[in-house]
Amino acid sequence: MTLTRRTFLGAAAAASCAAALPAIAAKPLTIGFSQVGAESEWRTANTASIKDATRRAGINLKFADAQQQQQNQVKAIRSFIAQRVDIIAFSPVVETGWETVLREAKNAKIPVILTDRAVKVSDPSLYVSFIGSDFVEEGRRAGKWLLDYAKKNGDKPLNIVELQGTTGAAPANDRKKGFAEAIASNPKLKIIRSQTGDFTRAKGKEVMEAFLKSEGKHINVLYAHNDDMAIGAIQAIEEAGLKPGKDIVIVSIDGVRGAFEAMKAGKLNVTIECNPLLGPILVQTAQEVAAGKPVSKRITVNEGVFPAEVAAKELPNRRY
Ligand code: GYE
């Protein structure tokens, strides 16, 4: 029979021995993380934050990129369950269709933390916490900025085109809702076209080209659900011989470096901040969950509004 250190030394001696021997410390936490993709500057910063924070904490991270496909995320989550990771975290590309796979994780007793985007499930016990922004509020902030702009600029009728995020994604649904709610108080503000640009520059440019073709000079305002689509649209507007930020006022969301540069160049009017640096809070929450501590079901982050007037001054402070 082989004796373990504990039985050989007795409990007290074993405890002091364990303290002196970091080599037999608890094994590192393993997190399986399924990311949406690499569709935007925001996402790149979010991925870097998660990789960096987990590395610093000595966490073993299994990272999977879903390339904006829900079925890839479902596959990744099943593979994390099969590998018996300690915690599953993911940023769900769309809101619905998660019940089955989340139940599988729950049955396997693996806690799930949602980051960035929410899910719609009938049983909230299918995840332990949701860490991310309030997207409805971001949409409202965009709408409020436009209400103010309209007031300061003669209260003329304004035709708005909207570039939506990925169809079915929480930030697309919520940013649409919040914006519509905020501008409803001014009947002169009208959304004349609204279509998805899938949160990418290429799609934002393509859809803006189509808007310009059908609506031409009727367009006064572009509301883009993220900066990347706004940046793509800026190109389309310039190629159509118009001045972005002047002939067409542009309101977008995220607050990435590219948006600050566009504002500095006078081509974008305002960006509503959405903080992608969720790595440290994810690590802290995962550690608490692993230690059996209670965590908040909903963790939000503080965010601001940055109009073009402050872009040059703010740019050096931006971390993404
Ligand atoms: O705004 C957009 C990204 O889910 C908040 O996804 C995120 C959004 C972000 O592609 O740029």
Short mmCIF file of C-alpha atoms and ligand atoms in Angstrom, two decimals:
data_model
loop_
_atom_site.label_atom_id
_atom_site.label_comp_id
_atom_site.label_asym_id
_atom_site.label_seq_id
_atom_site.Cartn_x
_atom_site.Cartn_y
_atom_site.Cartn_z
CA MET A 1 0.00 0.00 0.00
CA THR A 2 1.33 3.44 -0.85
CA LEU A 3 0.78 6.15 1.71
CA THR A 4 -0.29 9.58 0.64
CA ARG A 5 1.55 12.48 2.21
CA ARG A 6 -1.54 13.37 4.25
CA THR A 7 -1.96 9.97 5.96
CA PHE A 8 1.77 9.61 6.53
CA LEU A 9 2.35 13.01 8.11
CA GLY A 10 -0.95 13.58 9.85
CA ALA A 11 -3.36 16.39 9.02
CA ALA A 12 -1.61 19.33 10.73
CA ALA A 13 1.84 18.53 9.38
CA ALA A 14 0.38 17.92 5.94
CA ALA A 15 -1.25 21.35 5.97
CA SER A 16 2.01 23.14 6.77
CA CYS A 17 3.82 20.98 4.25
CA ALA A 18 1.23 21.88 1.58
CA ALA A 19 1.67 25.58 2.36
CA ALA A 20 5.42 25.25 1.85
CA LEU A 21 5.01 23.33 -1.39
CA PRO A 22 3.29 25.45 -4.04
CA ALA A 23 3.76 22.59 -6.48
CA ILE A 24 0.86 20.75 -4.90
CA ALA A 25 -1.41 23.83 -4.98
CA ALA A 26 -4.88 23.54 -6.55
CA LYS A 27 -4.84 22.77 -10.26
CA PRO A 28 -5.42 25.79 -12.52
CA LEU A 29 -8.94 26.63 -13.55
CA THR A 30 -9.91 25.64 -17.09
CA ILE A 31 -12.35 27.88 -18.94
CA GLY A 32 -13.81 27.00 -22.32
CA PHE A 33 -14.67 30.22 -24.15
CA SER A 34 -16.70 30.40 -27.35
CA GLN A 35 -16.25 33.76 -29.05
CA VAL A 36 -18.64 35.19 -31.66
CA GLY A 37 -15.95 35.74 -34.29
CA ALA A 38 -13.61 38.50 -35.41
CA GLU A 39 -16.17 40.74 -37.10
CA SER A 40 -15.22 44.12 -35.66
CA GLU A 41 -12.59 46.23 -33.90
CA TRP A 42 -14.70 45.83 -30.76
CA ARG A 43 -14.48 42.04 -31.00
CA THR A 44 -10.70 42.12 -31.50
CA ALA A 45 -10.34 44.18 -28.31
CA ASN A 46 -12.72 41.88 -26.45
CA THR A 47 -10.78 38.75 -27.46
CA ALA A 48 -7.46 40.37 -26.51
CA SER A 49 -8.88 41.35 -23.11
CA ILE A 50 -10.12 37.81 -22.38
CA LYS A 51 -6.87 36.17 -23.50
CA ASP A 52 -4.77 38.63 -21.56
CA ALA A 53 -6.76 38.48 -18.30
CA THR A 54 -6.92 34.67 -18.27
CA ARG A 55 -3.19 34.37 -19.03
CA ARG A 56 -2.32 36.76 -16.19
CA ALA A 57 -4.51 34.76 -13.79
CA GLY A 58 -2.87 31.47 -14.76
CA ILE A 59 -6.14 30.15 -16.16
CA ASN A 60 -6.07 27.45 -18.79
CA LEU A 61 -8.16 28.97 -21.61
CA LYS A 62 -9.66 26.88 -24.38
CA PHE A 63 -10.67 29.45 -26.98
CA ALA A 64 -12.95 28.75 -29.95
CA ASP A 65 -13.88 31.26 -32.69
CA ALA A 66 -17.41 30.62 -34.03
CA GLN A 67 -17.12 32.82 -37.12
CA GLN A 68 -20.53 34.34 -36.41
CA GLN A 69 -22.28 30.93 -36.65
CA GLN A 70 -24.50 29.66 -33.86
CA GLN A 71 -23.96 26.02 -34.85
CA ASN A 72 -20.20 26.48 -34.33
CA GLN A 73 -20.87 27.78 -30.83
CA VAL A 74 -23.12 24.84 -30.02
CA LYS A 75 -20.37 22.48 -31.23
CA ALA A 76 -17.73 24.30 -29.16
CA ILE A 77 -19.89 24.16 -26.02
CA ARG A 78 -20.48 20.41 -26.51
CA SER A 79 -16.77 19.89 -26.91
CA PHE A 80 -16.08 21.86 -23.69
CA ILE A 81 -18.60 19.64 -21.89
CA ALA A 82 -16.88 16.51 -23.26
CA GLN A 83 -13.51 17.86 -22.10
CA ARG A 84 -14.98 18.53 -18.65
CA VAL A 85 -13.79 22.13 -18.39
CA ASP A 86 -14.46 23.85 -15.05
CA ILE A 87 -16.43 26.73 -16.52
CA ILE A 88 -17.95 27.52 -19.89
CA ALA A 89 -18.12 31.16 -20.96
CA PHE A 90 -19.48 32.43 -24.22
CA SER A 91 -20.70 35.44 -26.11
CA PRO A 92 -23.85 34.18 -27.87
CA VAL A 93 -24.04 35.30 -31.49
CA VAL A 94 -27.87 35.37 -31.38
CA GLU A 95 -30.35 35.46 -28.48
CA THR A 96 -32.49 32.38 -29.07
CA GLY A 97 -31.94 28.64 -29.54
CA TRP A 98 -29.75 27.88 -26.52
CA GLU A 99 -32.02 25.84 -24.21
CA THR A 100 -30.84 22.37 -25.29
CA VAL A 101 -27.10 22.89 -25.16
CA LEU A 102 -27.27 24.92 -21.94
CA ARG A 103 -29.29 22.13 -20.35
CA GLU A 104 -26.56 19.69 -21.37
CA ALA A 105 -23.99 21.90 -19.60
CA LYS A 106 -26.19 22.11 -16.53
CA ASN A 107 -26.69 18.34 -16.43
CA ALA A 108 -22.90 17.97 -16.62
CA LYS A 109 -22.70 20.40 -13.65
CA ILE A 110 -20.54 22.89 -15.58
CA PRO A 111 -21.45 26.50 -14.74
CA VAL A 112 -22.01 28.83 -17.71
CA ILE A 113 -21.13 32.54 -17.70
CA LEU A 114 -22.48 34.73 -20.51
CA THR A 115 -20.28 37.59 -21.61
CA ASP A 116 -21.14 40.56 -23.82
CA ARG A 117 -24.45 39.30 -25.30
CA ALA A 118 -27.55 37.91 -23.61
CA VAL A 119 -29.68 34.84 -24.36
CA LYS A 120 -33.44 34.41 -24.16
CA VAL A 121 -34.14 31.25 -22.17
CA SER A 122 -37.22 30.27 -20.17
CA ASP A 123 -35.07 28.90 -17.33
CA PRO A 124 -32.62 31.49 -15.97
CA SER A 125 -30.80 28.83 -13.94
CA LEU A 126 -29.18 27.71 -17.22
CA TYR A 127 -26.45 30.31 -16.65
CA VAL A 128 -24.90 31.74 -13.50
CA SER A 129 -24.15 35.28 -14.60
CA PHE A 130 -24.38 37.64 -17.55
CA ILE A 131 -21.57 40.21 -17.81
CA GLY A 132 -22.05 42.94 -20.40
CA SER A 133 -23.40 46.30 -21.48
CA ASP A 134 -26.95 47.57 -21.44
CA PHE A 135 -27.56 47.73 -25.20
CA VAL A 136 -31.04 49.27 -24.94
CA GLU A 137 -29.48 52.13 -23.01
CA GLU A 138 -26.79 52.53 -25.69
CA GLY A 139 -29.52 52.81 -28.34
CA ARG A 140 -31.34 55.38 -26.20
CA ARG A 141 -28.15 57.41 -25.85
CA ALA A 142 -27.71 57.42 -29.62
CA GLY A 143 -31.33 58.55 -30.04
CA LYS A 144 -31.01 61.25 -27.38
CA TRP A 145 -27.92 62.64 -29.07
CA LEU A 146 -29.90 62.90 -32.32
CA LEU A 147 -32.86 64.57 -30.59
CA ASP A 148 -30.47 67.21 -29.27
CA TYR A 149 -28.81 67.59 -32.64
CA ALA A 150 -32.19 68.10 -34.32
CA LYS A 151 -33.18 70.71 -31.75
CA LYS A 152 -29.93 72.64 -32.15
CA ASN A 153 -30.18 72.54 -35.95
CA GLY A 154 -33.50 74.15 -36.67
CA ASP A 155 -35.79 71.23 -35.84
CA LYS A 156 -36.04 70.21 -39.50
CA PRO A 157 -37.40 66.84 -40.60
CA LEU A 158 -34.58 64.25 -40.70
CA ASN A 159 -34.63 61.04 -42.72
CA ILE A 160 -32.65 58.32 -41.01
CA VAL A 161 -31.18 55.13 -42.45
CA GLU A 162 -30.24 52.41 -39.98
CA LEU A 163 -27.52 49.78 -40.29
CA GLN A 164 -28.50 46.99 -37.93
CA GLY A 165 -26.13 44.53 -36.32
CA THR A 166 -26.29 40.77 -36.89
CA THR A 167 -29.90 39.62 -37.23
CA GLY A 168 -31.15 38.13 -33.97
CA ALA A 169 -28.17 39.35 -31.90
CA ALA A 170 -28.95 41.01 -28.58
CA PRO A 171 -27.06 44.23 -29.43
CA ALA A 172 -28.93 44.53 -32.76
CA ASN A 173 -32.36 43.97 -31.18
CA ASP A 174 -31.70 46.20 -28.20
CA ARG A 175 -29.92 49.06 -29.96
CA LYS A 176 -32.77 49.24 -32.45
CA LYS A 177 -35.32 49.28 -29.66
CA GLY A 178 -33.57 51.90 -27.49
CA PHE A 179 -32.99 54.26 -30.42
CA ALA A 180 -36.59 54.00 -31.69
CA GLU A 181 -37.87 54.63 -28.18
CA ALA A 182 -35.73 57.77 -27.77
CA ILE A 183 -36.56 59.40 -31.11
CA ALA A 184 -40.30 58.64 -30.82
CA SER A 185 -40.82 61.96 -29.04
CA ASN A 186 -39.96 63.88 -32.24
CA PRO A 187 -42.20 62.91 -35.18
CA LYS A 188 -39.88 64.76 -37.57
CA LEU A 189 -37.24 62.07 -37.09
CA LYS A 190 -38.10 59.18 -39.41
CA ILE A 191 -36.33 55.90 -40.06
CA ILE A 192 -36.78 55.46 -43.82
CA ARG A 193 -34.62 52.33 -44.31
CA SER A 194 -33.25 49.72 -41.91
CA GLN A 195 -31.22 46.68 -42.83
CA THR A 196 -28.55 44.43 -41.33
CA GLY A 197 -24.88 45.06 -42.06
CA ASP A 198 -23.84 42.12 -39.84
CA PHE A 199 -21.55 44.36 -37.72
CA THR A 200 -18.82 44.33 -40.43
CA ARG A 201 -17.19 47.10 -42.46
CA ALA A 202 -17.67 45.29 -45.75
CA LYS A 203 -21.38 44.70 -45.20
CA GLY A 204 -21.86 48.22 -43.81
CA LYS A 205 -20.38 49.65 -47.01
CA GLU A 206 -22.43 47.37 -49.25
CA VAL A 207 -25.75 48.15 -47.56
CA MET A 208 -25.02 51.88 -47.43
CA GLU A 209 -24.33 51.79 -51.18
CA ALA A 210 -27.79 50.27 -51.68
CA PHE A 211 -29.40 52.90 -49.40
CA LEU A 212 -27.68 55.68 -51.35
CA LYS A 213 -28.80 54.20 -54.63
CA SER A 214 -32.45 54.03 -53.64
CA GLU A 215 -32.75 57.09 -51.37
CA GLY A 216 -29.89 59.32 -52.60
CA LYS A 217 -30.04 62.86 -51.28
CA HIS A 218 -33.07 62.12 -49.07
CA ILE A 219 -30.77 60.63 -46.45
CA ASN A 220 -29.92 63.08 -43.65
CA VAL A 221 -28.74 60.72 -40.92
CA LEU A 222 -27.10 57.31 -40.63
CA TYR A 223 -27.52 55.37 -37.40
CA ALA A 224 -25.12 52.40 -37.34
CA HIS A 225 -25.30 49.76 -34.60
CA ASN A 226 -21.49 49.66 -34.54
CA ASP A 227 -18.50 51.75 -35.58
CA ASP A 228 -17.22 49.26 -38.13
CA MET A 229 -20.41 49.47 -40.19
CA ALA A 230 -20.27 53.28 -39.89
CA ILE A 231 -16.67 53.25 -41.15
CA GLY A 232 -17.66 51.05 -44.11
CA ALA A 233 -20.60 53.37 -44.82
CA ILE A 234 -18.33 56.43 -44.70
CA GLN A 235 -16.44 54.98 -47.67
CA ALA A 236 -19.69 54.41 -49.57
CA ILE A 237 -20.81 57.99 -48.85
CA GLU A 238 -17.51 59.43 -50.07
CA GLU A 239 -17.60 57.28 -53.18
CA ALA A 240 -21.08 58.69 -53.88
CA GLY A 241 -19.57 62.19 -53.83
CA LEU A 242 -21.10 63.21 -50.49
CA LYS A 243 -19.46 64.37 -47.27
CA PRO A 244 -19.87 61.96 -44.34
CA GLY A 245 -20.42 63.84 -41.08
CA LYS A 246 -21.76 66.86 -42.97
CA ASP A 247 -24.13 65.93 -45.80
CA ILE A 248 -25.06 62.86 -43.79
CA VAL A 249 -24.82 63.02 -40.00
CA ILE A 250 -23.47 59.75 -38.58
CA VAL A 251 -24.25 58.29 -35.17
CA SER A 252 -22.68 54.97 -34.18
CA ILE A 253 -21.88 52.74 -31.23
CA ASP A 254 -18.74 51.14 -29.68
CA GLY A 255 -16.17 53.93 -29.29
CA VAL A 256 -13.28 52.09 -30.93
CA ARG A 257 -10.12 53.85 -32.07
CA GLY A 258 -11.27 53.85 -35.72
CA ALA A 259 -14.34 55.86 -34.72
CA PHE A 260 -12.25 58.43 -32.88
CA GLU A 261 -10.03 58.79 -35.94
CA ALA A 262 -13.08 59.23 -38.18
CA MET A 263 -14.46 61.86 -35.77
CA LYS A 264 -11.12 63.69 -35.76
CA ALA A 265 -11.30 63.77 -39.55
CA GLY A 266 -14.82 65.23 -39.33
CA LYS A 267 -16.47 62.19 -40.90
CA LEU A 268 -18.39 60.80 -37.91
CA ASN A 269 -20.47 62.90 -35.51
CA VAL A 270 -20.71 60.82 -32.35
CA THR A 271 -19.95 57.37 -30.95
CA ILE A 272 -21.71 55.81 -27.97
CA GLU A 273 -19.25 53.81 -25.90
CA CYS A 274 -19.58 50.05 -25.44
CA ASN A 275 -16.78 48.64 -23.31
CA PRO A 276 -15.16 45.44 -24.70
CA LEU A 277 -12.60 45.06 -21.89
CA LEU A 278 -14.53 42.32 -20.11
CA GLY A 279 -11.58 39.97 -19.46
CA PRO A 280 -10.76 40.98 -15.85
CA ILE A 281 -14.39 40.84 -14.67
CA LEU A 282 -14.89 37.49 -16.40
CA VAL A 283 -11.82 36.10 -14.61
CA GLN A 284 -12.98 37.40 -11.25
CA THR A 285 -16.49 36.01 -11.73
CA ALA A 286 -15.17 32.64 -12.91
CA GLN A 287 -12.89 32.38 -9.88
CA GLU A 288 -15.77 33.20 -7.54
CA VAL A 289 -18.04 30.65 -9.20
CA ALA A 290 -15.30 28.01 -8.99
CA ALA A 291 -14.84 28.79 -5.28
CA GLY A 292 -18.57 28.28 -4.71
CA LYS A 293 -19.18 31.94 -3.89
CA PRO A 294 -22.42 33.66 -4.92
CA VAL A 295 -22.13 36.01 -7.92
CA SER A 296 -24.47 38.65 -9.37
CA LYS A 297 -26.79 37.37 -12.06
CA ARG A 298 -26.28 40.60 -14.04
CA ILE A 299 -23.02 42.57 -14.17
CA THR A 300 -22.98 45.79 -16.25
CA VAL A 301 -20.21 48.24 -17.11
CA ASN A 302 -20.07 52.05 -17.09
CA GLU A 303 -19.94 53.74 -20.47
CA GLY A 304 -19.94 57.26 -21.94
CA VAL A 305 -20.94 59.23 -25.03
CA PHE A 306 -18.21 60.81 -27.18
CA PRO A 307 -19.20 63.49 -29.69
CA ALA A 308 -16.75 64.58 -32.43
CA GLU A 309 -15.86 67.77 -30.51
CA VAL A 310 -13.97 65.75 -27.87
CA ALA A 311 -12.39 63.18 -30.23
CA ALA A 312 -8.95 64.74 -30.63
CA LYS A 313 -8.56 65.21 -26.88
CA GLU A 314 -9.85 61.70 -26.04
CA LEU A 315 -8.01 59.72 -28.70
CA PRO A 316 -4.73 59.33 -26.75
CA ASN A 317 -6.69 57.95 -23.74
CA ARG A 318 -8.44 55.20 -25.69
CA ARG A 319 -7.40 51.66 -24.81
CA TYR A 320 -9.01 49.96 -27.82
O1 GYE B 1 -20.92 46.40 -30.63
C1 GYE B 1 -19.99 45.02 -32.29
C2 GYE B 1 -19.61 43.59 -32.24
O2 GYE B 1 -21.75 42.34 -29.00
C3 GYE B 1 -21.37 44.47 -28.11
O3 GYE B 1 -20.56 43.00 -31.40
C4 GYE B 1 -21.00 43.49 -29.12
C5 GYE B 1 -21.08 43.99 -30.54
C6 GYE B 1 -20.27 45.22 -30.85
O4 GYE B 1 -19.38 43.01 -33.40
O5 GYE B 1 -18.99 45.84 -32.81
#
